[in-house]
Amino acid sequence: MLSDVRSTNRFKADEHQNTINLNIDENVPDLVLGDSLRLGQLMNNLVSNAIKFTSNGDININISVVGESQDPTYVKFSVVDNGIGIEKENIEKIFERFTQANSNITREHGGSGLGLAIIKKLLVLMDADIHVESVFGKGSNFYFTLPFVKDNSLPIPEKSIESNENVLLEGIKVLLVEDIKFNVLVAKKMMENWKIDIDLAENGLVAVEKVKNNNYDVILMDLQMPIMDGLSATKKIREMGINTHIIALTASVSNDTQSEVYSCGMNNYLTKPFNPKDLHEAIRRAI
Ligand code: ADP
């Protein structure tokens, strides 16, 4: 999930010449139960703030276990930047709605002053709180700790994967970007079975136009296409500030392709040919 947060924000980070590092302590369990959607929103918000207020710097996403408790395990999430920092007198104020500490930056980068207020509220609903340590001119560290129940079912039994396939995808809006008619037919047939609301684009350029005018939940993006390929289309979509989950459809699994896919801002990939189970799982993870 945190890799997704990193790849979603990588393009913006590159624009500011920032590097995002993901540091996960080895004592963090591989699998815990929690609300990954909300946690993803929280982390995305903190990371995108860190990028916004940092240039030529490092954004560290640090994950560690605190305390001795095994179940629940208390996991600390922190987003540390070496950007502009926050003046002491403004630190408490930034969690209020519509409050921004630095009007110059805001004029340049936009923002509503709502992000941190929402984060605080979400965390309070989860019995937690957001904390910040910041030194003006040096950088900031936003952190929170959440309890997680351990999931001891590793490896995931086959049965639970099957039952997951029954998760309804009905009504989800997917844009399928693919130039080869046969591939379109196959993927479309699978998704029609799950009553997904499918839209099609025959190349990257058409996809970029469609993304401008529609709200999709997930984009399935072929890589090699005429007129505009999948990597360029993804870059454009991320440049437009759109964070929709993009899954690459690729014929190759080489490390080069994988790193290209992530570094241009895609979130995941499926290798062709894929079966319905793989596609269902990828879409399920995305939403
Ligand atoms: P927005 O980013 O939309 O203005 P937020 O509620 O997310 O709203 O942030 C409120 C203010 O807190 C920002 O305008 C900025 O002044 C300050 N801030 C948030 N994150 C950082 C950070 N990582 N570094 C410096 N200042 C920050």
PDB file of N, CA, C and O in Angstrom, residues 40 46 60 91 109 124 139 145 153 176 178 198 217 227:
ATOM      1  N   GLY A  40      -4.371   5.011   3.308  1.00  0.00           N
ATOM      2  CA  GLY A  40      -3.806   5.494   2.047  1.00  0.00           C
ATOM      3  C   GLY A  40      -4.084   6.977   1.862  1.00  0.00           C
ATOM      4  O   GLY A  40      -3.202   7.744   1.459  1.00  0.00           O
ATOM      5  N   LEU A  46      -0.240  13.488   3.524  1.00  0.00           N
ATOM      6  CA  LEU A  46       0.992  13.937   4.196  1.00  0.00           C
ATOM      7  C   LEU A  46       2.159  13.978   3.214  1.00  0.00           C
ATOM      8  O   LEU A  46       2.959  14.916   3.223  1.00  0.00           O
ATOM      9  N   ASN A  60      11.030  11.203   3.600  1.00  0.00           N
ATOM     10  CA  ASN A  60      11.158   9.847   4.152  1.00  0.00           C
ATOM     11  C   ASN A  60       9.843   9.392   4.745  1.00  0.00           C
ATOM     12  O   ASN A  60       9.279  10.060   5.620  1.00  0.00           O
ATOM     13  N   ILE A  91       2.371  26.381  14.294  1.00  0.00           N
ATOM     14  CA  ILE A  91       2.265  24.917  14.343  1.00  0.00           C
ATOM     15  C   ILE A  91       0.869  24.434  14.747  1.00  0.00           C
ATOM     16  O   ILE A  91       0.312  23.539  14.121  1.00  0.00           O
ATOM     17  N   HIS A 109       1.242  27.060  -5.152  1.00  0.00           N
ATOM     18  CA  HIS A 109       0.878  25.649  -5.287  1.00  0.00           C
ATOM     19  C   HIS A 109      -0.586  25.342  -5.045  1.00  0.00           C
ATOM     20  O   HIS A 109      -0.999  24.200  -5.143  1.00  0.00           O
ATOM     21  N   VAL A 124      -8.822  11.027  14.704  1.00  0.00           N
ATOM     22  CA  VAL A 124      -9.581  11.035  15.954  1.00  0.00           C
ATOM     23  C   VAL A 124     -10.655   9.947  15.900  1.00  0.00           C
ATOM     24  O   VAL A 124     -10.880   9.215  16.867  1.00  0.00           O
ATOM     25  N   GLY A 139      12.726  21.723   8.169  1.00  0.00           N
ATOM     26  CA  GLY A 139      11.874  20.612   7.741  1.00  0.00           C
ATOM     27  C   GLY A 139      10.860  20.206   8.789  1.00  0.00           C
ATOM     28  O   GLY A 139      10.837  20.771   9.889  1.00  0.00           O
ATOM     29  N   THR A 145       0.303   7.184  15.270  1.00  0.00           N
ATOM     30  CA  THR A 145       0.433   5.757  15.589  1.00  0.00           C
ATOM     31  C   THR A 145      -0.946   5.120  15.585  1.00  0.00           C
ATOM     32  O   THR A 145      -1.892   5.688  16.135  1.00  0.00           O
ATOM     33  N   SER A 153      -3.140 -15.345   9.100  1.00  0.00           N
ATOM     34  CA  SER A 153      -3.539 -16.317   8.071  1.00  0.00           C
ATOM     35  C   SER A 153      -2.536 -16.394   6.918  1.00  0.00           C
ATOM     36  O   SER A 153      -2.857 -16.870   5.861  1.00  0.00           O
ATOM     37  N   LEU A 176     -10.463   1.366 -20.141  1.00  0.00           N
ATOM     38  CA  LEU A 176      -9.542   0.387 -20.720  1.00  0.00           C
ATOM     39  C   LEU A 176      -8.847   1.038 -21.916  1.00  0.00           C
ATOM     40  O   LEU A 176      -9.500   1.438 -22.881  1.00  0.00           O
ATOM     41  N   GLU A 178      -6.338   0.408 -24.793  1.00  0.00           N
ATOM     42  CA  GLU A 178      -5.740  -0.741 -25.490  1.00  0.00           C
ATOM     43  C   GLU A 178      -6.034  -0.606 -26.967  1.00  0.00           C
ATOM     44  O   GLU A 178      -7.155  -0.252 -27.360  1.00  0.00           O
ATOM     45  N   ILE A 198     -17.636   0.091 -18.297  1.00  0.00           N
ATOM     46  CA  ILE A 198     -16.375   0.145 -19.057  1.00  0.00           C
ATOM     47  C   ILE A 198     -16.395   1.269 -20.089  1.00  0.00           C
ATOM     48  O   ILE A 198     -17.373   1.457 -20.804  1.00  0.00           O
ATOM     49  N   ASP A 217     -12.623   5.146 -11.751  1.00  0.00           N
ATOM     50  CA  ASP A 217     -12.094   4.569 -10.516  1.00  0.00           C
ATOM     51  C   ASP A 217     -10.743   3.923 -10.772  1.00  0.00           C
ATOM     52  O   ASP A 217      -9.858   3.946  -9.926  1.00  0.00           O
ATOM     53  N   ILE A 227       0.402   6.466 -31.699  1.00  0.00           N
ATOM     54  CA  ILE A 227       0.090   7.880 -31.391  1.00  0.00           C
ATOM     55  C   ILE A 227       0.629   8.303 -30.018  1.00  0.00           C
ATOM     56  O   ILE A 227       1.459   9.177 -29.922  1.00  0.00           O
TER      57      ILE A 227
END
